[in-house]
Short mmCIF file of C-alpha atoms in Angstrom, two decimals:
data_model
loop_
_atom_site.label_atom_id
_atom_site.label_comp_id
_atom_site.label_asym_id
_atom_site.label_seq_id
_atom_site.Cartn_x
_atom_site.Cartn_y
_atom_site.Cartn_z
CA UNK A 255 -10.40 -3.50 -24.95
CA UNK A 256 -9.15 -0.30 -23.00
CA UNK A 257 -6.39 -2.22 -21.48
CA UNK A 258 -4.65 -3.46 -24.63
CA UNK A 259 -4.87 0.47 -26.08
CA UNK A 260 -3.35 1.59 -22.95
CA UNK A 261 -0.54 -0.57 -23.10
CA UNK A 262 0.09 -0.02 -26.28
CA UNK A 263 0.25 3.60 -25.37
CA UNK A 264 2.53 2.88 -22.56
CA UNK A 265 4.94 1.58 -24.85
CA UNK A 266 5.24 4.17 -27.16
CA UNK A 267 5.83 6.68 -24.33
CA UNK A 268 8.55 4.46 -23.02
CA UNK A 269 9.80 4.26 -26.39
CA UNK A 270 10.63 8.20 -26.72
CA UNK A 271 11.44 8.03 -22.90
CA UNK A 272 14.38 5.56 -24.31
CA UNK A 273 15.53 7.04 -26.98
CA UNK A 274 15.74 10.50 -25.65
CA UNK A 275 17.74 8.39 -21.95
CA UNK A 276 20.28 6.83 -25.00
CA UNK A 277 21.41 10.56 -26.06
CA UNK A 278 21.47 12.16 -22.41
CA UNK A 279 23.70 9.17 -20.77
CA UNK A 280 26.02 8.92 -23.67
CA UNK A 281 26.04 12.80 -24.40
CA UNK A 282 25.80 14.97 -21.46
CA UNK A 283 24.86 12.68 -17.84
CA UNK A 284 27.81 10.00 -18.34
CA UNK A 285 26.98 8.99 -14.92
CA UNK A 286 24.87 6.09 -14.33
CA UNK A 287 23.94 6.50 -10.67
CA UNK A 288 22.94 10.37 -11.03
CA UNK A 289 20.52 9.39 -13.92
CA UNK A 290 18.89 7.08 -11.80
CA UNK A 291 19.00 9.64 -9.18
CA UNK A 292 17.71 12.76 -11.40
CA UNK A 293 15.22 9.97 -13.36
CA UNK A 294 13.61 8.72 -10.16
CA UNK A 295 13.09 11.56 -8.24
CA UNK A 296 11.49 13.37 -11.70
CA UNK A 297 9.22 10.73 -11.60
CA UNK A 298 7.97 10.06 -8.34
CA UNK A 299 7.62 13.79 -7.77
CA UNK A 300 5.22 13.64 -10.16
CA UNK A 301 3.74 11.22 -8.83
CA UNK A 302 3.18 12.05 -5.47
CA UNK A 303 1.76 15.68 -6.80
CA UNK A 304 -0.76 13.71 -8.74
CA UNK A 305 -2.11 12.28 -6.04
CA UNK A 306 -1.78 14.88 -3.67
CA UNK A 307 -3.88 17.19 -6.40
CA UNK A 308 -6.97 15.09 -6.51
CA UNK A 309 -6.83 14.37 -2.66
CA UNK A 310 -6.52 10.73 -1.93
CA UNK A 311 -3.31 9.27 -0.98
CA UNK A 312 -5.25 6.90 1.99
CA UNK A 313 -4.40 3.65 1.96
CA UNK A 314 -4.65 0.37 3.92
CA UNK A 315 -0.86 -0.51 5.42
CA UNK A 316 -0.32 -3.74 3.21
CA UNK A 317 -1.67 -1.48 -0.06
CA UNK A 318 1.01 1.27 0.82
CA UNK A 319 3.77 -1.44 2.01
CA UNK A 320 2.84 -2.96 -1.47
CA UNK A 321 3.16 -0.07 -3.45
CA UNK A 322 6.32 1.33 -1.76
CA UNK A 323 8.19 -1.81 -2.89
CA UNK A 324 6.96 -1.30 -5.99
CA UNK A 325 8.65 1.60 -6.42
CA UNK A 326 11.35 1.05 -4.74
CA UNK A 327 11.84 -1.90 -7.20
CA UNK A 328 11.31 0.51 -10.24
CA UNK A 329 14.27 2.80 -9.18
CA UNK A 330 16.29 -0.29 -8.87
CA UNK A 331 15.71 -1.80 -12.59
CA UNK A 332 15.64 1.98 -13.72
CA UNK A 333 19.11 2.13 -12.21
CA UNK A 334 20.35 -1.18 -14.36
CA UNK A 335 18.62 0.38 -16.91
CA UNK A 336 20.92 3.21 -17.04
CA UNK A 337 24.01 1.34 -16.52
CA UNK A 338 23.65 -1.11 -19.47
CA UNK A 339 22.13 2.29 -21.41
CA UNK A 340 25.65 3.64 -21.68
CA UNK A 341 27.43 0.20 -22.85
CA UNK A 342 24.91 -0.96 -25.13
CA UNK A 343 22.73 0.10 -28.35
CA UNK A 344 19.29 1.51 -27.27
CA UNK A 345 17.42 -0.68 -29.85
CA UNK A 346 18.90 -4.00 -28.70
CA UNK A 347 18.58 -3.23 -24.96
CA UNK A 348 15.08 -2.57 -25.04
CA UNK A 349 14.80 -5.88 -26.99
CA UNK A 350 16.77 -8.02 -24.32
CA UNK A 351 13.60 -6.21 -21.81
CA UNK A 352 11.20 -8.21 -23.90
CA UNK A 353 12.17 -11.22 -21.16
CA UNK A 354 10.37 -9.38 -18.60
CA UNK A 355 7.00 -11.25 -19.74
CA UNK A 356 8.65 -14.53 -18.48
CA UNK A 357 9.57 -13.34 -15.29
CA UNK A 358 5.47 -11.26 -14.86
CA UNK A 359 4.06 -14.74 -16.30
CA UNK A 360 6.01 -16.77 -13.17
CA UNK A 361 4.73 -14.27 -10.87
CA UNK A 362 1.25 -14.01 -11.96
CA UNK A 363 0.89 -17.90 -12.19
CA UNK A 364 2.00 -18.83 -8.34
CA UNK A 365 0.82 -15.44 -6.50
CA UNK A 366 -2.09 -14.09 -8.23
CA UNK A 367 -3.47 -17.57 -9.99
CA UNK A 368 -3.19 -15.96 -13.64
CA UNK A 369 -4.36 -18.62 -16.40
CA UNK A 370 -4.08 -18.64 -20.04
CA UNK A 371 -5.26 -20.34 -23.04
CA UNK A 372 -1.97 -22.43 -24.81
CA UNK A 373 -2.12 -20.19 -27.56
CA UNK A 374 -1.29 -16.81 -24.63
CA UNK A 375 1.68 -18.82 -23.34
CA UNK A 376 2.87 -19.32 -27.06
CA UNK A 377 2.44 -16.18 -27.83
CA UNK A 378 4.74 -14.86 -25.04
CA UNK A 379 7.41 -17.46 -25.52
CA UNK A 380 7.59 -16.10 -28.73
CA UNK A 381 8.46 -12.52 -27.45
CA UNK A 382 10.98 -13.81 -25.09
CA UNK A 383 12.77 -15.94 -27.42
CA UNK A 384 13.05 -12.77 -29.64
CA UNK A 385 14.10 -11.00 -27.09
CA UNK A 386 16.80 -13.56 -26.94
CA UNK A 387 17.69 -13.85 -30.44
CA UNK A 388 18.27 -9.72 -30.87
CA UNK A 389 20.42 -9.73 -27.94
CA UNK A 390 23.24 -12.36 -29.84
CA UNK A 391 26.00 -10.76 -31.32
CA UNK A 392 29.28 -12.09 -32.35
CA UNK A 393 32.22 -9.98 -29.88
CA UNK A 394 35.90 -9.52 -29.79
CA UNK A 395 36.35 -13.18 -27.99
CA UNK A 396 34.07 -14.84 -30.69
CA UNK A 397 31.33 -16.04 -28.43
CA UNK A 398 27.65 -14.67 -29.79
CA UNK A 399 26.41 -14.50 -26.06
CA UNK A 400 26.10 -10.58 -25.35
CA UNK A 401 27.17 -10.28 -21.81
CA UNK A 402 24.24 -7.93 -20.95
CA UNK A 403 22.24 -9.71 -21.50
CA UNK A 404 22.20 -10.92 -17.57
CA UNK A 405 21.96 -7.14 -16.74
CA UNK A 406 18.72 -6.86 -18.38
CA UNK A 407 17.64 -9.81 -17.02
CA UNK A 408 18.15 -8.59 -13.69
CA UNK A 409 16.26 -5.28 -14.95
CA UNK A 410 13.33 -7.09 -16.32
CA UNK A 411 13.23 -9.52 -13.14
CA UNK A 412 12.69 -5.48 -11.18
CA UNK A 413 10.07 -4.90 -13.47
CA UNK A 414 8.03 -7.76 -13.73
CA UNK A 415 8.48 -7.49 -9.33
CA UNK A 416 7.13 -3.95 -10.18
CA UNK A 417 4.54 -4.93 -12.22
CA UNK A 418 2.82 -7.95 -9.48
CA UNK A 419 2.83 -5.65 -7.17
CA UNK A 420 1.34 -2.58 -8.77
CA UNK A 421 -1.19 -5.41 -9.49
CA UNK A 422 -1.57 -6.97 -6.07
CA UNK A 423 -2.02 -3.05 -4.65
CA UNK A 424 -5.12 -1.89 -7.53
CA UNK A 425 -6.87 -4.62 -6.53
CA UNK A 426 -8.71 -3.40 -3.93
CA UNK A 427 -7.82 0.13 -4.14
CA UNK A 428 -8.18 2.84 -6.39
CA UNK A 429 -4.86 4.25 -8.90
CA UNK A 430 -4.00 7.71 -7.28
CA UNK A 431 -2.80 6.79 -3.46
CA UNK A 432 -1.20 3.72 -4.78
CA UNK A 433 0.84 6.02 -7.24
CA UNK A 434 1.59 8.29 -4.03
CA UNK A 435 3.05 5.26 -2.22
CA UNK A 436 4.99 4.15 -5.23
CA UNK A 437 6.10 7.75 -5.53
CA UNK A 438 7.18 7.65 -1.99
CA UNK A 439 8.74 4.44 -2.27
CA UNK A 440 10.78 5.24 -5.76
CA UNK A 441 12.23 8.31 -4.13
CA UNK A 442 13.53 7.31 -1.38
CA UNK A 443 15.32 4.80 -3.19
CA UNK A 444 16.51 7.41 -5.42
CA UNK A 445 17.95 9.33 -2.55
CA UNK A 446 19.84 6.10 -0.85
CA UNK A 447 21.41 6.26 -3.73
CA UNK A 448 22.71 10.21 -4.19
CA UNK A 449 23.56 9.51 -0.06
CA UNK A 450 26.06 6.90 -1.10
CA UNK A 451 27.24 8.66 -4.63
CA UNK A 452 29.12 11.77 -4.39
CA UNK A 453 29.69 12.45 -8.16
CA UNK A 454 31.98 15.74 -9.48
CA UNK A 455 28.99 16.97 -11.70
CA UNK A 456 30.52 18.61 -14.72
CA UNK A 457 29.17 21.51 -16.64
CA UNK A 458 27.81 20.07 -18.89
CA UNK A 459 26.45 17.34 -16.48
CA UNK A 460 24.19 20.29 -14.96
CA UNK A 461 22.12 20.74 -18.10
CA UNK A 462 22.05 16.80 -18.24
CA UNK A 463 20.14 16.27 -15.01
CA UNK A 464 18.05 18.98 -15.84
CA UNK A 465 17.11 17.13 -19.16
CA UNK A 466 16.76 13.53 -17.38
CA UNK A 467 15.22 15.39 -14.65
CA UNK A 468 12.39 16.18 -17.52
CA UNK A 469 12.47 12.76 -19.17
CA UNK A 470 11.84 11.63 -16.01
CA UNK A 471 8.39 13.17 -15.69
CA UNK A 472 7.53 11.88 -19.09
CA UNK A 473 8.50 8.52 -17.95
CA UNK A 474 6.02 8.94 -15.05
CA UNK A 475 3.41 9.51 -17.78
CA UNK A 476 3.79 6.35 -19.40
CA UNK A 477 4.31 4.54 -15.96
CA UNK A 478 1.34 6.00 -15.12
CA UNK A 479 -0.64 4.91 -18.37
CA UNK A 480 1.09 1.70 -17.96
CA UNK A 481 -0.76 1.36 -14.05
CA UNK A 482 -4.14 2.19 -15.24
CA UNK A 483 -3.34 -0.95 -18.14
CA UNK A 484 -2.27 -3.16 -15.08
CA UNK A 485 -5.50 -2.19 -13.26
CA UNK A 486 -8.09 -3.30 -15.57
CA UNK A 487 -5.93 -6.18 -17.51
CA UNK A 488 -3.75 -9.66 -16.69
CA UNK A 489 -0.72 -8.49 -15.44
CA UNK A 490 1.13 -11.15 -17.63
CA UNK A 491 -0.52 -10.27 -21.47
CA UNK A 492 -0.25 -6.56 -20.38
CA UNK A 493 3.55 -7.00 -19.56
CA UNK A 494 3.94 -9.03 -22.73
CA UNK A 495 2.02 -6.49 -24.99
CA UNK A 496 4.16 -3.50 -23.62
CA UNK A 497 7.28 -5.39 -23.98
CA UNK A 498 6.30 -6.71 -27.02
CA UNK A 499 5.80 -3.39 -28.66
CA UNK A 500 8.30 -1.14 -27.14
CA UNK A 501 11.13 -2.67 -29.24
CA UNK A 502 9.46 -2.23 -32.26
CA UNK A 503 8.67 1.51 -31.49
CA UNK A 504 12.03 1.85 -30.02
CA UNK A 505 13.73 0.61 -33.35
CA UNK A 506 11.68 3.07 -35.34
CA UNK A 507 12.20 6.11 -33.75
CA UNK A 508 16.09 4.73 -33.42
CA UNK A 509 15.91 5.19 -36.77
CA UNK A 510 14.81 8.69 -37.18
#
């Protein structure tokens, strides 16, 4: 099925878009709030001159509202994402995402009436009890509980919000003026937060956002990949298949 190759594809993306975010935040943008800042607005540029370039951004008002949460959502987990990028390993982080699943299958079962055979809902216990088991690691004070791991399940409870709505929005309307919307959302988000961050930006900070500035717009790829995936599949298995991959590719190219 298309949806299940998309996804897949998604995560790969998302998997370089991780990788290369470890190296820049540790390396060059030490500076949580302007990688969310540089990340976001990358993105939802991109965005909103996709849709703008095939000519359909029209929308009904509870589509738009819908997809301008989403985004706005996005920019919020993307801006956990970068704080917990800097403190933590890139391969176990994108592990302790693989709870997001839970959080998309609560969601999808109360608002959008998503059902699954037993062997589905084993299937993504399994990935979130995985997720679970990577992110235990024995620290200074002894105790095997990583504490960021509650970070990242705030970030994957942004997500999975991201994900049921980009759901709830394609459902009656087609990808490109829902991506405008979430474009429009995302960056203004992005903005609030360079209006309330007033960050001395190093030298070597400038080349940074210009690289996360770029990773950004290759993350809008795979978010974009990722959308089409949401569109035609259950928002649930999609978020679980992503999630479920995206450590393993993650770990891989870690690796290299």
């Amino acid at each position: 099925m298309l949806w299940i190759a998309l996804a897949l594809l998604a995560s790969l993306v998302w998997a370089i878009v991780a990788v290369l975010d470890k190296y820049l935040v540790a390396h060059e943008l030490r500076d949580s709030i302007l990688a969310t800042v540089s990340s976001g607005l990358g993105t939802f540029l991109i965005f909103c001159l996709a849709a703008l370039f095939k000519g359909s951004i029209a929308a009904t008002t509870e589509n738009a509202a819908l997809s301008i949460a989403a985004g706005a959502s996005y920019t919020i987990a993307i801006g956990i994402y970068y704080w917990v990028m800097q403190r933590e390993e890139v391969s176990r982080f994108m592990a302790l995402l693989g709870t997001m699943p839970l959080f998309v299958l609560l969601f999808g079962f109360f608002f959008l009436g998503e059902r699954f055979t037993a062997s589905a809902y084993i299937g993504i216990a399994l990935i979130v009890l995985g997720a679970i088991i990577i992110s235990l690691k024995k620290t200074k004070s002894h105790s095997w509980l990583n504490p960021v791991i509650f970070f990242a399940l705030l970030a994957s409870f942004f997500f999975a919000l991201r994900t049921i709505l980009v759901k709830v929005a394609t459902d009656s309307v087609s990808i490109w003026p829902i991506m405008f919307w979430i474009g429009v959302g995302g960056g203004a988000v992005a903005l609030v937060f360079l209006a309330i961050h007033h960050p001395h930006i190093r030298k070597k900070a400038k080349l940074g956002i210009k690289h996360v500035f770029l990773v950004g717009s290759f993350n809008a790829v795979g978010f974009f990949i990722f959308t089409q995936a949401i569109a035609l599949g259950p928002a649930s298995v999609v978020a679980a298949i992503t999630t479920g991959a995206e450590p393993i590719f993650t770990f891989l190219l870690a690796l290299l």
